CSV table of C-alpha atoms in Angstrom, one decimal:
chain,number,residue,atom,x,y,z
A,1,UNK,CA,-45.1,41.0,30.2
A,2,UNK,CA,-45.5,40.7,34.2
A,3,UNK,CA,-48.2,41.8,36.9
A,4,UNK,CA,-47.2,44.4,38.9
A,5,UNK,CA,-48.8,45.3,42.4
A,6,UNK,CA,-49.8,48.7,44.3
A,7,UNK,CA,-47.5,49.7,46.6
A,8,UNK,CA,-50.1,51.5,48.3
A,9,UNK,CA,-52.3,48.2,49.0
A,10,UNK,CA,-50.8,45.6,47.3
A,11,UNK,CA,-53.5,44.7,44.6
A,12,UNK,CA,-52.7,43.2,42.0
A,13,UNK,CA,-52.5,45.5,39.0
A,14,UNK,CA,-51.7,45.2,35.0
A,15,UNK,CA,-49.9,47.4,33.0
A,16,UNK,CA,-52.1,49.2,31.3
A,17,UNK,CA,-54.0,50.0,34.2
A,18,UNK,CA,-54.3,54.0,35.4
A,19,UNK,CA,-56.5,53.4,38.6
A,20,UNK,CA,-56.2,50.7,41.6
A,21,UNK,CA,-59.4,49.5,41.7
A,22,UNK,CA,-59.2,48.5,45.2
A,23,UNK,CA,-57.6,51.9,46.7
A,24,UNK,CA,-58.3,54.3,44.3
A,25,UNK,CA,-55.2,55.4,43.6
A,26,UNK,CA,-53.7,56.9,40.8
A,27,UNK,CA,-51.3,54.7,38.7
A,28,UNK,CA,-48.2,55.1,36.0
A,29,UNK,CA,-45.6,53.3,34.3
A,30,UNK,CA,-42.4,54.4,35.4
A,31,UNK,CA,-40.2,52.4,32.7
A,32,UNK,CA,-36.8,53.0,35.0
A,33,UNK,CA,-38.0,50.6,37.5
A,34,UNK,CA,-40.3,48.8,35.4
A,35,UNK,CA,-43.1,49.5,38.0
A,36,UNK,CA,-46.6,51.0,37.9
A,37,UNK,CA,-46.4,53.5,41.1
A,38,UNK,CA,-49.1,55.0,43.2
A,39,UNK,CA,-49.5,58.6,42.6
A,40,UNK,CA,-50.2,61.6,45.0
A,41,UNK,CA,-51.6,64.3,43.6
A,42,UNK,CA,-49.8,68.2,44.2
A,43,UNK,CA,-52.0,69.7,42.0
A,44,UNK,CA,-51.1,71.2,38.3
A,45,UNK,CA,-51.0,68.3,37.2
A,46,UNK,CA,-47.8,67.4,39.4
A,47,UNK,CA,-47.2,64.3,40.9
A,48,UNK,CA,-45.1,62.1,43.1
A,49,UNK,CA,-44.6,58.4,43.9
A,50,UNK,CA,-43.7,57.3,47.6
A,51,UNK,CA,-42.5,54.0,46.3
A,52,UNK,CA,-40.4,56.3,44.5
A,53,UNK,CA,-39.2,59.0,47.2
A,54,UNK,CA,-37.2,62.4,45.7
A,55,UNK,CA,-39.0,62.4,42.7
A,56,UNK,CA,-42.2,64.4,41.1
A,57,UNK,CA,-43.7,62.6,37.5
A,58,UNK,CA,-46.1,64.2,35.2
A,59,UNK,CA,-47.8,62.1,32.6
A,60,UNK,CA,-46.9,61.9,29.1
A,61,UNK,CA,-48.5,64.2,26.6
A,62,UNK,CA,-50.3,61.5,25.0
A,63,UNK,CA,-52.5,60.5,28.4
A,64,UNK,CA,-54.7,64.0,27.5
A,65,UNK,CA,-55.8,61.4,24.9
A,66,UNK,CA,-56.4,58.2,27.0
A,67,UNK,CA,-53.5,56.5,24.8
A,68,UNK,CA,-51.1,56.3,27.4
A,69,UNK,CA,-50.0,56.1,31.4
A,70,UNK,CA,-46.5,56.0,31.3
A,71,UNK,CA,-44.9,59.0,33.5
A,72,UNK,CA,-42.2,61.5,32.7
A,73,UNK,CA,-40.2,63.2,35.4
A,74,UNK,CA,-40.8,66.5,36.2
A,75,UNK,CA,-38.0,68.5,35.3
A,76,UNK,CA,-37.5,71.9,33.6
A,77,UNK,CA,-37.6,71.6,29.8
A,78,UNK,CA,-38.4,68.1,29.8
A,79,UNK,CA,-39.4,65.9,27.1
A,80,UNK,CA,-43.4,66.0,27.7
A,81,UNK,CA,-43.9,62.6,26.4
A,82,UNK,CA,-42.7,59.3,27.5
A,83,UNK,CA,-39.5,56.8,26.6
A,84,UNK,CA,-42.5,55.4,24.7
A,85,UNK,CA,-44.1,58.4,22.5
A,86,UNK,CA,-41.1,60.0,22.0
A,87,UNK,CA,-41.1,57.2,18.9
A,88,UNK,CA,-44.5,58.6,17.6
A,89,UNK,CA,-43.1,60.8,14.1
A,90,UNK,CA,-46.8,60.7,12.7
A,91,UNK,CA,-50.6,60.0,14.7
A,92,UNK,CA,-53.8,59.9,13.2
A,93,UNK,CA,-56.0,63.2,13.1
A,94,UNK,CA,-58.0,63.2,16.2
A,95,UNK,CA,-61.1,64.4,14.1
A,96,UNK,CA,-63.4,61.3,15.1
A,97,UNK,CA,-63.9,59.1,18.0
A,98,UNK,CA,-63.8,56.0,15.8
A,99,UNK,CA,-59.3,57.6,14.8
A,100,UNK,CA,-58.9,57.9,18.3
A,101,UNK,CA,-60.4,54.9,19.8
A,102,UNK,CA,-58.1,53.1,17.3
A,103,UNK,CA,-54.9,55.4,18.2
A,104,UNK,CA,-55.8,54.0,21.4
A,105,UNK,CA,-55.6,50.4,20.8
A,106,UNK,CA,-52.7,50.9,18.5
A,107,UNK,CA,-50.9,52.3,21.7
A,108,UNK,CA,-51.4,49.4,24.3
A,109,UNK,CA,-49.5,47.4,21.4
A,110,UNK,CA,-47.1,49.8,21.1
A,111,UNK,CA,-46.4,50.0,24.8
A,112,UNK,CA,-45.9,46.3,25.2
A,113,UNK,CA,-43.4,46.9,22.2
A,114,UNK,CA,-42.0,48.6,23.8
A,115,UNK,CA,-41.3,47.1,27.3
A,116,UNK,CA,-40.1,44.4,25.6
A,117,UNK,CA,-37.4,46.6,24.2
A,118,UNK,CA,-36.4,48.4,27.4
A,119,UNK,CA,-36.7,44.2,29.3
A,120,UNK,CA,-33.9,43.2,27.1
A,121,UNK,CA,-32.0,46.5,26.9
A,122,UNK,CA,-31.8,47.1,22.9
A,123,UNK,CA,-30.4,49.7,21.2
A,124,UNK,CA,-33.9,52.1,21.4
A,125,UNK,CA,-32.8,56.2,20.1
A,126,UNK,CA,-35.2,57.8,19.1
A,127,UNK,CA,-35.2,60.1,15.4
A,128,UNK,CA,-33.7,63.2,17.4
A,129,UNK,CA,-31.5,61.6,18.9
A,130,UNK,CA,-29.9,59.8,15.6
A,131,UNK,CA,-31.3,61.4,12.7
A,132,UNK,CA,-30.0,58.0,10.5
A,133,UNK,CA,-31.2,55.2,12.7
A,134,UNK,CA,-33.1,56.3,15.0
A,135,UNK,CA,-36.6,54.5,15.4
A,136,UNK,CA,-39.8,57.1,14.7
A,137,UNK,CA,-43.9,55.0,14.1
A,138,UNK,CA,-46.0,56.5,11.9
A,139,UNK,CA,-50.1,55.6,12.3
A,140,UNK,CA,-51.7,56.2,9.2
A,141,UNK,CA,-55.5,57.1,8.6
A,142,UNK,CA,-55.8,55.4,5.2
A,143,UNK,CA,-58.6,58.3,3.8
A,144,UNK,CA,-56.3,61.2,4.7
A,145,UNK,CA,-53.4,59.2,2.8
A,146,UNK,CA,-52.5,60.0,-0.8
A,147,UNK,CA,-52.2,56.2,-1.5
A,148,UNK,CA,-52.8,53.1,-0.1
A,149,UNK,CA,-50.9,52.9,3.6
A,150,UNK,CA,-48.8,49.4,3.9
A,151,UNK,CA,-48.0,48.5,7.2
A,152,UNK,CA,-44.4,48.3,6.5
A,153,UNK,CA,-40.6,49.4,8.1
A,154,UNK,CA,-37.6,51.6,5.9
A,155,UNK,CA,-34.7,52.8,7.4
A,156,UNK,CA,-35.8,53.2,10.8
A,157,UNK,CA,-39.8,54.6,9.9
A,158,UNK,CA,-42.7,51.4,10.8
A,159,UNK,CA,-45.4,52.4,9.3
A,160,UNK,CA,-48.8,51.0,10.3
A,161,UNK,CA,-52.5,51.4,9.3
A,162,UNK,CA,-55.2,52.5,11.3
A,163,UNK,CA,-57.5,49.9,10.4
A,164,UNK,CA,-55.3,47.8,12.0
A,165,UNK,CA,-56.6,48.6,14.4
A,166,UNK,CA,-60.1,47.4,13.7
A,167,UNK,CA,-60.5,43.9,14.9
A,168,UNK,CA,-62.8,43.6,11.5
A,169,UNK,CA,-60.9,45.0,9.1
A,170,UNK,CA,-57.9,43.0,10.1
A,171,UNK,CA,-59.6,39.7,10.2
A,172,UNK,CA,-60.8,40.6,6.4
A,173,UNK,CA,-56.8,41.3,5.6
A,174,UNK,CA,-55.6,38.5,7.1
A,175,UNK,CA,-58.4,36.1,5.3
A,176,UNK,CA,-57.3,38.2,2.4
A,177,UNK,CA,-53.8,37.4,3.3
A,178,UNK,CA,-54.7,33.4,3.7
A,179,UNK,CA,-52.8,34.0,7.3
A,180,UNK,CA,-52.8,32.1,10.5
A,181,UNK,CA,-52.7,35.2,13.1
A,182,UNK,CA,-52.6,38.8,12.9
A,183,UNK,CA,-52.2,40.7,15.7
A,184,UNK,CA,-51.0,44.5,16.0
A,185,UNK,CA,-48.8,43.4,18.4
A,186,UNK,CA,-47.5,40.6,15.7
A,187,UNK,CA,-47.2,43.4,13.2
A,188,UNK,CA,-44.8,45.9,16.2
A,189,UNK,CA,-42.9,42.4,16.8
A,190,UNK,CA,-42.4,41.8,13.0
A,191,UNK,CA,-41.6,45.5,11.9
A,192,UNK,CA,-39.5,46.2,14.6
A,193,UNK,CA,-37.5,42.5,13.8
A,194,UNK,CA,-36.3,44.7,10.3
A,195,UNK,CA,-35.2,47.5,12.6
A,196,UNK,CA,-32.4,45.3,14.5
A,197,UNK,CA,-31.3,43.7,11.2
A,198,UNK,CA,-30.2,46.9,10.0
A,199,UNK,CA,-28.4,47.7,13.9
A,200,UNK,CA,-27.8,43.9,14.6
A,201,UNK,CA,-27.2,42.1,11.6
A,202,UNK,CA,-26.0,44.2,8.7
A,203,UNK,CA,-21.9,44.9,8.2
A,204,UNK,CA,-21.5,43.4,11.3
A,205,UNK,CA,-19.2,39.7,11.5
A,206,UNK,CA,-23.2,37.9,12.7
A,207,UNK,CA,-23.6,38.5,9.2
A,208,UNK,CA,-22.3,35.1,8.3
A,209,UNK,CA,-24.3,33.1,10.8
A,210,UNK,CA,-26.8,35.0,9.5
A,211,UNK,CA,-27.0,33.8,5.7
A,212,UNK,CA,-26.1,29.7,7.4
A,213,UNK,CA,-29.3,29.8,9.0
A,214,UNK,CA,-31.8,32.5,7.0
A,215,UNK,CA,-30.3,32.3,3.6
A,216,UNK,CA,-28.8,35.2,1.5
A,217,UNK,CA,-30.2,38.6,2.1
A,218,UNK,CA,-28.6,40.2,-0.8
A,219,UNK,CA,-31.4,37.9,-3.6
A,220,UNK,CA,-33.7,40.5,-4.7
A,221,UNK,CA,-36.3,42.0,-2.0
A,222,UNK,CA,-38.8,42.9,-4.7
A,223,UNK,CA,-38.8,39.9,-6.8
A,224,UNK,CA,-38.9,37.1,-4.0
A,225,UNK,CA,-42.1,39.1,-2.7
A,226,UNK,CA,-43.3,39.1,-5.9
A,227,UNK,CA,-42.7,35.5,-6.8
A,228,UNK,CA,-44.0,34.8,-3.3
A,229,UNK,CA,-47.7,36.4,-3.7
A,230,UNK,CA,-47.8,34.4,-6.9
A,231,UNK,CA,-46.5,30.9,-6.2
A,232,UNK,CA,-46.8,31.0,-2.3
A,233,UNK,CA,-44.7,29.0,0.0
A,234,UNK,CA,-42.7,25.9,-1.5
A,235,UNK,CA,-43.7,22.8,-0.5
A,236,UNK,CA,-42.7,21.6,2.9
A,237,UNK,CA,-42.2,25.3,4.1
A,238,UNK,CA,-43.0,23.7,7.9
A,239,UNK,CA,-39.5,21.8,8.4
A,240,UNK,CA,-37.0,25.0,8.5
A,241,UNK,CA,-39.6,28.1,8.7
A,242,UNK,CA,-42.0,29.3,11.0
A,243,UNK,CA,-44.6,30.9,9.2
A,244,UNK,CA,-45.2,30.8,5.1
A,245,UNK,CA,-44.5,34.5,4.7
A,246,UNK,CA,-41.4,33.7,6.1
A,247,UNK,CA,-40.1,31.6,3.1
A,248,UNK,CA,-40.7,34.8,1.0
A,249,UNK,CA,-36.8,36.3,1.7
A,250,UNK,CA,-34.2,36.1,4.4
A,251,UNK,CA,-35.0,39.5,5.9
A,252,UNK,CA,-38.6,38.4,5.7
A,253,UNK,CA,-37.5,35.0,7.8
A,254,UNK,CA,-35.9,36.9,10.4
A,255,UNK,CA,-38.3,39.3,10.9
A,256,UNK,CA,-41.2,36.7,11.4
A,257,UNK,CA,-38.8,34.5,14.2
A,258,UNK,CA,-37.9,37.6,15.8
A,259,UNK,CA,-41.3,38.3,16.3
A,260,UNK,CA,-42.1,35.1,17.5
A,261,UNK,CA,-38.8,35.6,20.0
A,262,UNK,CA,-40.9,38.1,21.7
A,263,UNK,CA,-44.0,36.1,21.8
A,264,UNK,CA,-42.4,33.4,23.5
A,265,UNK,CA,-40.2,35.6,26.0
A,266,UNK,CA,-43.1,37.7,27.1
A,267,UNK,CA,-45.6,35.3,27.1
A,268,UNK,CA,-44.0,33.1,29.2
A,269,UNK,CA,-43.1,35.7,31.5
A,270,UNK,CA,-46.5,36.3,32.5
A,271,UNK,CA,-47.4,33.0,32.5
A,272,UNK,CA,-44.6,32.7,35.3
A,273,UNK,CA,-45.8,35.7,36.8
A,274,UNK,CA,-49.3,34.0,37.9
A,275,UNK,CA,-46.7,30.9,38.9
A,276,UNK,CA,-48.1,28.4,36.2
A,277,UNK,CA,-47.3,24.6,36.9
A,278,UNK,CA,-48.1,21.9,34.3
A,279,UNK,CA,-48.4,17.9,35.0
A,280,UNK,CA,-51.5,16.7,33.0
A,281,UNK,CA,-51.9,13.3,34.7
A,282,UNK,CA,-52.1,12.0,31.1
A,283,UNK,CA,-48.8,12.9,30.3
A,284,UNK,CA,-46.7,9.7,31.0
A,285,UNK,CA,-43.6,10.8,29.3
A,286,UNK,CA,-43.8,14.4,30.9
A,287,UNK,CA,-43.7,16.1,27.6
A,288,UNK,CA,-46.6,18.8,29.1
A,289,UNK,CA,-45.0,18.9,32.5
A,290,UNK,CA,-43.0,22.3,34.0
A,291,UNK,CA,-43.1,24.3,36.4
A,292,UNK,CA,-42.5,28.5,35.1
A,293,UNK,CA,-40.6,30.5,37.5
A,294,UNK,CA,-37.6,32.4,35.7
A,295,UNK,CA,-37.3,35.5,34.1
A,296,UNK,CA,-37.6,34.7,30.2
A,297,UNK,CA,-35.6,37.9,29.3
A,298,UNK,CA,-32.0,37.0,31.0
A,299,UNK,CA,-32.2,33.3,29.4
A,300,UNK,CA,-29.0,32.3,27.7
A,301,UNK,CA,-30.1,29.3,26.5
A,302,UNK,CA,-32.8,28.5,24.4
A,303,UNK,CA,-33.2,25.0,25.1
A,304,UNK,CA,-34.3,26.4,27.9
A,305,UNK,CA,-36.9,28.6,27.3
A,306,UNK,CA,-38.3,25.7,24.2
A,307,UNK,CA,-38.5,23.4,27.3
A,308,UNK,CA,-41.4,25.1,29.2
A,309,UNK,CA,-42.4,26.8,25.9
A,310,UNK,CA,-43.9,23.7,24.3
A,311,UNK,CA,-46.0,22.6,27.2
A,312,UNK,CA,-47.0,26.3,27.9
A,313,UNK,CA,-48.2,26.8,24.4
A,314,UNK,CA,-49.8,23.4,24.0
A,315,UNK,CA,-51.9,24.9,27.6
A,316,UNK,CA,-53.1,28.5,25.6
A,317,UNK,CA,-54.4,26.7,22.3
A,318,UNK,CA,-56.0,24.0,23.7
A,319,UNK,CA,-57.8,26.8,26.3
A,320,UNK,CA,-58.3,28.9,23.7
A,321,UNK,CA,-60.4,25.8,21.9
A,322,UNK,CA,-62.4,25.3,25.4
A,323,UNK,CA,-64.0,28.7,24.4
A,324,UNK,CA,-64.5,28.6,20.9
A,325,UNK,CA,-61.3,30.4,19.8
A,326,UNK,CA,-58.8,30.0,17.6
A,327,UNK,CA,-55.2,28.6,18.6
A,328,UNK,CA,-53.7,31.6,20.9
A,329,UNK,CA,-50.1,30.4,18.9
A,330,UNK,CA,-50.9,28.2,15.6
A,331,UNK,CA,-47.0,27.3,14.9
A,332,UNK,CA,-44.7,24.8,15.2
A,333,UNK,CA,-41.6,25.1,15.7
A,334,UNK,CA,-38.7,22.7,14.0
A,335,UNK,CA,-35.4,22.1,15.1
A,336,UNK,CA,-33.7,24.3,12.1
A,337,UNK,CA,-36.6,27.1,13.7
A,338,UNK,CA,-35.4,26.7,17.4
A,339,UNK,CA,-31.9,27.3,16.1
A,340,UNK,CA,-33.1,30.7,14.4
A,341,UNK,CA,-34.5,31.3,17.3
A,342,UNK,CA,-31.5,30.6,19.4
A,343,UNK,CA,-29.2,32.7,16.9
A,344,UNK,CA,-32.1,36.2,17.4
A,345,UNK,CA,-31.4,35.2,21.1
A,346,UNK,CA,-28.0,35.2,21.6
A,347,UNK,CA,-27.8,38.5,19.3
A,348,UNK,CA,-30.0,40.0,21.6
A,349,UNK,CA,-28.8,39.5,25.0
A,350,UNK,CA,-25.0,40.2,22.9
A,351,UNK,CA,-26.9,43.6,22.4
A,352,UNK,CA,-28.7,43.9,25.7
A,353,UNK,CA,-25.1,43.9,27.5
A,354,UNK,CA,-22.6,46.0,25.1
A,355,UNK,CA,-23.1,49.3,24.5
A,356,UNK,CA,-25.2,51.1,22.0
A,357,UNK,CA,-23.8,51.4,18.8
A,358,UNK,CA,-25.4,52.0,15.1
A,359,UNK,CA,-23.9,51.2,11.9
A,360,UNK,CA,-21.0,53.1,10.2
A,361,UNK,CA,-19.2,53.6,7.5
A,362,UNK,CA,-16.0,52.4,9.4
A,363,UNK,CA,-17.8,50.4,11.9
A,364,UNK,CA,-19.7,50.6,14.5
A,365,UNK,CA,-20.2,53.9,15.8
A,366,UNK,CA,-21.1,54.5,19.7
A,367,UNK,CA,-24.1,56.6,20.8
A,368,UNK,CA,-25.4,57.7,24.2
A,369,UNK,CA,-28.0,55.5,25.5
A,370,UNK,CA,-30.9,57.8,26.1
A,371,UNK,CA,-32.3,59.8,29.1
A,372,UNK,CA,-35.0,58.7,31.0
């Protein structure tokens, strides 16, 4: 995530801002330009942005719930939802203040996910644009569901329990599952990894290299998960896996590693936006020295990204400890895990620079990129 600048007064802005605290201008995020722009009100919910001359905008329809600050181009017949909210299939009933607040929290995390996917230029069709492979989110209130709601992915549909937005409930689940880390953004990044495995790895030439690094995904998935929950991770799993859950099945290893790839590049981008420079005086051999001044979303080398991430992750962990919090990144990246991350980075860069396709019975099928 980057920092933004008010194009009216040069004040520093953050991704979720809706008003500039310095000049008072209304703000909206325009993904096509990756800009948080100041807006001039034309009345009736219509705006123009001085930084983007010749265009008129309205807010996404979900702005009415305080759940979105993204813009939609003001054109007859345009979709009322923004590039991120068009992927929503089910949202919780807004019959309580708690539901509304939890959904707003979920939307903030989802917007950060979509930001990364757009920056990486990955295939991102809605369910209406591609009824078979399109991405759809379902945010379910458990009290309204006929059965327990499990966070997961199934053929392009990502389901998330509304209760995960509650910090106390999420912590309860983290302890119950014996996890070192559980966040909404982590959920989104993990589940979207499953989605992109289907699009970028399944039935492609990359499958052989995937199996070399992650294992054979043809192993019975249900049986593998049951075995994992009954017996846990194997001894010394840290040598080859990013997390204990990654040991359950190659699909979970891929999704866990994919999530960490997004963690790393997005956090590193924010560090670069702040001009982070590390050079601890006690670091005699230079292992914790770095100056982050590049765009991690455009790096072709995992080695360069990793070289900056090691000191950066040490910094954020120790900053958290300094204020009495758990480590922000309680994970170890071994050489084998770094190789997996490198494979994911290579896959992502290739997908971002190629025409969008979806799997077909006789090979990839080209699809059009969606309009803004």
